Amino acid sequence: ECVRGPVLRGTKEAEESFPDEGERREIGMRVADTLAAIHAVDPDAIGLGDLGRKEEYVARQLRRWHGQWEKSKTREVTAVDRVHERLAARIPAQQGVSLVHGDYRLDNMILSDSGEVAAVVDWELCTLGDPLADVGTLMAYWPERGEPALRFGEPANLAPGFPTRPELAARYAEASGRDLSELDFYLALGYWKLAIILEGVYARYVAGGYGKAGADPAGVEAFAHLVDRLAETAEAVEARG
């Protein structure tokens, strides 16, 4: 059905739709609560038990996305290969099986005018697997204020009032009861996957897939630089973990 409401793609939309910082903080907390609620659903009980394989989710993701990297890369970025090897060598034990959204972030939500979560959208990557992969993806898309830019534009959560990444993680841990001691692994995985996704976008620009006539050369090259930074950050986070 049609769901109407604001989608917070940037700080401007966040500040215009929800001018009160307290409102924005509560929205951020609902992002964590909603993810915990999705992960609490029993796939078998709702007829989705055969949506995908339930075990070895991270190992399959590593194989899939590294294969995608090999197909789409326009140059060698050795950090991508190193992170793949290091993550593959120390995959944490999977904490149960849940629905995995695959692209869970604030701008994949439609909110109500009061700031409640009205809908979570963009489910085309949904499968079954490790719930903490969604947490890592969310954290990769939830930059901290003042950290080096690993994004295009100004994501909505940079507006004053939204919780920090540690606060978001703590809220999810409280709501879900899951152990987040290996969160750096999943954050590194999130950065690594995002680097590969953006390399695919960059490769299509280079090949003229989006039509080069109107493309800003500096903007296109910014994709390549962002891929490099994301891969390097994934490596640093993995080492920290």
CSV table of C-alpha atoms in Angstrom, one decimal, residues 20-237:
chain,number,residue,atom,x,y,z
A,20,ASP,CA,13.4,19.8,17.4
A,21,GLU,CA,16.7,18.1,18.3
A,22,GLY,CA,14.9,15.9,20.8
A,23,GLU,CA,12.6,14.6,18.0
A,24,ARG,CA,15.6,13.8,15.9
A,25,ARG,CA,17.2,11.9,18.8
A,26,GLU,CA,14.1,9.8,19.3
A,27,ILE,CA,14.0,9.0,15.5
A,28,GLY,CA,17.6,7.8,15.7
A,29,MET,CA,16.7,5.5,18.6
A,30,ARG,CA,13.7,4.2,16.7
A,31,VAL,CA,16.1,3.2,13.9
A,32,ALA,CA,17.9,0.9,16.3
A,33,ASP,CA,14.6,-0.4,17.8
A,34,THR,CA,13.1,-1.1,14.4
A,35,LEU,CA,16.1,-3.1,13.4
A,36,ALA,CA,15.9,-5.1,16.6
A,37,ALA,CA,12.2,-5.7,15.9
A,38,ILE,CA,12.9,-7.0,12.4
A,39,HIS,CA,15.6,-9.3,13.7
A,40,ALA,CA,13.2,-10.6,16.4
A,41,VAL,CA,10.8,-12.0,13.7
A,42,ASP,CA,10.9,-15.8,13.3
A,43,PRO,CA,11.2,-16.3,9.5
A,44,ASP,CA,9.6,-19.8,9.8
A,45,ALA,CA,6.6,-18.5,11.7
A,46,ILE,CA,5.7,-16.0,8.9
A,47,GLY,CA,6.3,-18.3,6.0
A,48,LEU,CA,9.8,-17.0,5.0
A,49,GLY,CA,11.8,-19.9,6.3
A,50,ASP,CA,12.9,-20.8,2.7
A,51,LEU,CA,13.8,-17.2,1.7
A,52,GLY,CA,17.5,-18.1,1.7
A,53,ARG,CA,20.2,-20.3,3.3
A,54,LYS,CA,20.3,-19.7,7.1
A,55,GLU,CA,23.9,-20.4,7.9
A,56,GLU,CA,27.3,-19.1,6.8
A,57,TYR,CA,25.9,-15.8,5.7
A,58,VAL,CA,29.1,-13.8,6.1
A,59,ALA,CA,31.2,-16.3,4.3
A,60,ARG,CA,28.7,-16.2,1.4
A,61,GLN,CA,28.7,-12.4,1.4
A,62,LEU,CA,32.5,-12.3,1.3
A,63,ARG,CA,32.6,-14.7,-1.7
A,64,ARG,CA,29.7,-12.9,-3.5
A,65,TRP,CA,31.0,-9.4,-3.1
A,66,HIS,CA,34.7,-10.2,-3.8
A,67,GLY,CA,33.5,-11.8,-7.0
A,68,GLN,CA,31.6,-8.7,-7.8
A,69,TRP,CA,34.7,-6.7,-7.2
A,70,GLU,CA,36.7,-8.8,-9.6
A,71,LYS,CA,34.0,-8.2,-12.3
A,72,SER,CA,33.6,-4.5,-11.8
A,73,LYS,CA,37.0,-3.1,-10.7
A,74,THR,CA,38.6,-0.5,-12.9
A,75,ARG,CA,42.0,-0.7,-11.2
A,76,GLU,CA,43.8,-2.5,-8.4
A,77,VAL,CA,42.9,-1.4,-4.9
A,78,THR,CA,44.9,-3.8,-2.8
A,79,ALA,CA,43.1,-2.9,0.5
A,80,VAL,CA,39.9,-4.5,-0.9
A,81,ASP,CA,41.7,-7.9,-1.4
A,82,ARG,CA,43.5,-7.6,2.0
A,83,VAL,CA,40.3,-6.9,3.9
A,84,HIS,CA,38.6,-9.8,2.1
A,85,GLU,CA,41.3,-12.2,3.2
A,86,ARG,CA,41.4,-10.9,6.8
A,87,LEU,CA,37.7,-11.0,7.3
A,88,ALA,CA,37.4,-14.5,5.7
A,89,ALA,CA,40.0,-15.7,8.2
A,90,ARG,CA,38.1,-14.7,11.3
A,91,ILE,CA,34.4,-14.8,10.8
A,92,PRO,CA,32.6,-14.6,14.1
A,93,ALA,CA,30.1,-17.3,15.2
A,94,GLN,CA,26.7,-16.3,13.8
A,95,GLN,CA,24.3,-15.2,16.5
A,96,GLY,CA,21.1,-16.9,15.4
A,97,VAL,CA,19.2,-16.5,12.1
A,98,SER,CA,17.1,-13.6,11.2
A,99,LEU,CA,15.7,-11.7,8.3
A,100,VAL,CA,18.6,-9.6,7.0
A,101,HIS,CA,17.4,-6.4,5.2
A,102,GLY,CA,20.8,-6.0,3.4
A,103,ASP,CA,20.6,-2.2,3.0
A,104,TYR,CA,19.3,-1.0,6.3
A,105,ARG,CA,19.7,2.8,6.8
A,106,LEU,CA,17.8,5.9,7.8
A,107,ASP,CA,17.0,7.0,4.2
A,108,ASN,CA,15.4,3.6,3.5
A,109,MET,CA,12.7,4.5,5.9
A,110,ILE,CA,9.5,6.5,5.6
A,111,LEU,CA,8.5,8.3,8.7
A,112,SER,CA,5.2,9.6,10.0
A,113,ASP,CA,4.8,13.3,10.6
A,114,SER,CA,5.3,12.6,14.3
A,115,GLY,CA,8.6,10.8,13.7
A,116,GLU,CA,7.4,7.2,14.1
A,117,VAL,CA,8.7,4.6,11.6
A,118,ALA,CA,5.9,4.1,9.1
A,119,ALA,CA,7.7,1.8,6.7
A,120,VAL,CA,11.1,0.3,5.9
A,121,VAL,CA,11.7,0.1,2.2
A,122,ASP,CA,14.1,-1.3,-0.4
A,123,TRP,CA,14.0,-5.0,0.5
A,124,GLU,CA,15.5,-6.3,-2.7
A,125,LEU,CA,18.7,-7.6,-0.9
A,126,CYS,CA,16.7,-9.2,1.9
A,127,THR,CA,17.5,-12.8,2.8
A,128,LEU,CA,18.1,-14.9,5.9
A,129,GLY,CA,21.4,-14.8,7.8
A,130,ASP,CA,23.5,-13.1,10.4
A,131,PRO,CA,21.6,-10.1,12.0
A,132,LEU,CA,24.8,-8.3,12.9
A,133,ALA,CA,25.5,-7.8,9.2
A,134,ASP,CA,22.6,-5.3,9.2
A,135,VAL,CA,24.1,-3.6,12.2
A,136,GLY,CA,27.4,-3.2,10.5
A,137,THR,CA,25.7,-1.8,7.4
A,138,LEU,CA,23.7,0.7,9.4
A,139,MET,CA,26.9,1.9,11.2
A,140,ALA,CA,28.7,2.3,7.9
A,141,TYR,CA,25.9,4.6,6.7
A,142,TRP,CA,25.8,6.5,10.1
A,143,PRO,CA,29.0,8.7,10.1
A,144,GLU,CA,30.2,10.4,13.2
A,145,ARG,CA,30.4,14.2,13.3
A,146,GLY,CA,33.9,15.4,12.6
A,147,GLU,CA,35.3,12.1,11.2
A,148,PRO,CA,36.9,12.2,7.8
A,149,ALA,CA,34.3,12.2,5.0
A,150,LEU,CA,33.3,8.7,3.9
A,151,ARG,CA,30.2,9.8,2.0
A,152,PHE,CA,28.7,12.1,-0.6
A,153,GLY,CA,26.6,14.9,0.8
A,154,GLU,CA,25.5,15.3,4.4
A,155,PRO,CA,23.6,12.3,5.7
A,156,ALA,CA,20.6,13.2,7.9
A,157,ASN,CA,22.1,11.8,11.0
A,158,LEU,CA,24.7,14.6,11.0
A,159,ALA,CA,21.9,17.0,12.0
A,160,PRO,CA,22.2,18.0,15.7
A,161,GLY,CA,20.3,15.7,18.0
A,162,PHE,CA,20.7,12.4,16.3
A,163,PRO,CA,22.5,9.8,18.5
A,164,THR,CA,26.1,8.9,17.9
A,165,ARG,CA,27.2,5.6,16.5
A,166,PRO,CA,28.0,4.1,20.0
A,167,GLU,CA,24.7,5.3,21.3
A,168,LEU,CA,22.9,3.6,18.4
A,169,ALA,CA,24.8,0.4,18.9
A,170,ALA,CA,24.1,0.4,22.6
A,171,ARG,CA,20.3,0.9,21.9
A,172,TYR,CA,20.3,-2.0,19.5
A,173,ALA,CA,22.2,-4.2,21.9
A,174,GLU,CA,19.7,-3.4,24.7
A,175,ALA,CA,16.7,-4.0,22.4
A,176,SER,CA,18.0,-7.2,20.9
A,177,GLY,CA,20.0,-8.7,23.7
A,178,ARG,CA,22.8,-9.5,21.2
A,179,ASP,CA,26.5,-9.3,21.9
A,180,LEU,CA,28.1,-6.5,19.9
A,181,SER,CA,31.7,-7.2,21.0
A,182,GLU,CA,32.6,-8.1,17.4
A,183,LEU,CA,30.9,-5.0,16.0
A,184,ASP,CA,34.2,-3.8,14.4
A,185,PHE,CA,34.2,-6.9,12.2
A,186,TYR,CA,30.7,-6.1,10.9
A,187,LEU,CA,31.5,-2.4,10.5
A,188,ALA,CA,34.6,-3.3,8.4
A,189,LEU,CA,32.4,-5.7,6.4
A,190,GLY,CA,29.9,-2.8,5.8
A,191,TYR,CA,32.6,-0.4,4.7
A,192,TRP,CA,34.1,-3.0,2.4
A,193,LYS,CA,30.8,-3.9,0.7
A,194,LEU,CA,30.1,-0.2,0.3
A,195,ALA,CA,33.4,0.3,-1.4
A,196,ILE,CA,32.6,-2.5,-3.9
A,197,ILE,CA,29.1,-1.1,-4.6
A,198,LEU,CA,30.5,2.3,-5.3
A,199,GLU,CA,33.3,0.8,-7.6
A,200,GLY,CA,30.5,-0.7,-9.6
A,201,VAL,CA,28.8,2.7,-9.9
A,202,TYR,CA,32.2,4.3,-10.9
A,203,ALA,CA,32.8,1.5,-13.5
A,204,ARG,CA,29.5,2.2,-15.2
A,205,TYR,CA,30.3,5.9,-15.4
A,206,VAL,CA,33.7,5.1,-16.9
A,207,ALA,CA,32.1,2.8,-19.4
A,208,GLY,CA,29.5,5.5,-20.3
A,209,GLY,CA,26.7,3.5,-18.8
A,210,TYR,CA,25.1,6.6,-17.3
A,211,GLY,CA,25.9,8.9,-20.3
A,212,LYS,CA,29.1,10.8,-20.1
A,213,ALA,CA,27.8,14.0,-21.7
A,214,GLY,CA,26.3,15.5,-18.6
A,215,ALA,CA,28.7,14.0,-16.1
A,216,ASP,CA,31.0,16.2,-14.0
A,217,PRO,CA,34.5,14.7,-14.4
A,218,ALA,CA,35.4,15.8,-10.9
A,219,GLY,CA,32.3,14.2,-9.5
A,220,VAL,CA,33.0,10.9,-11.3
A,221,GLU,CA,36.5,10.8,-10.0
A,222,ALA,CA,35.2,11.5,-6.5
A,223,PHE,CA,33.6,8.0,-6.6
A,224,ALA,CA,37.0,6.5,-7.2
A,225,HIS,CA,38.6,8.4,-4.3
A,226,LEU,CA,35.7,7.4,-2.0
A,227,VAL,CA,36.2,3.8,-2.9
A,228,ASP,CA,39.8,4.1,-1.9
A,229,ARG,CA,39.0,5.7,1.4
A,230,LEU,CA,36.3,3.2,2.3
A,231,ALA,CA,38.6,0.3,1.6
A,232,GLU,CA,41.4,1.9,3.7
A,233,THR,CA,38.9,2.6,6.5
A,234,ALA,CA,37.6,-1.0,6.4
A,235,GLU,CA,41.2,-2.2,6.8
A,236,ALA,CA,41.8,0.1,9.7
A,237,VAL,CA,38.6,-0.9,11.4
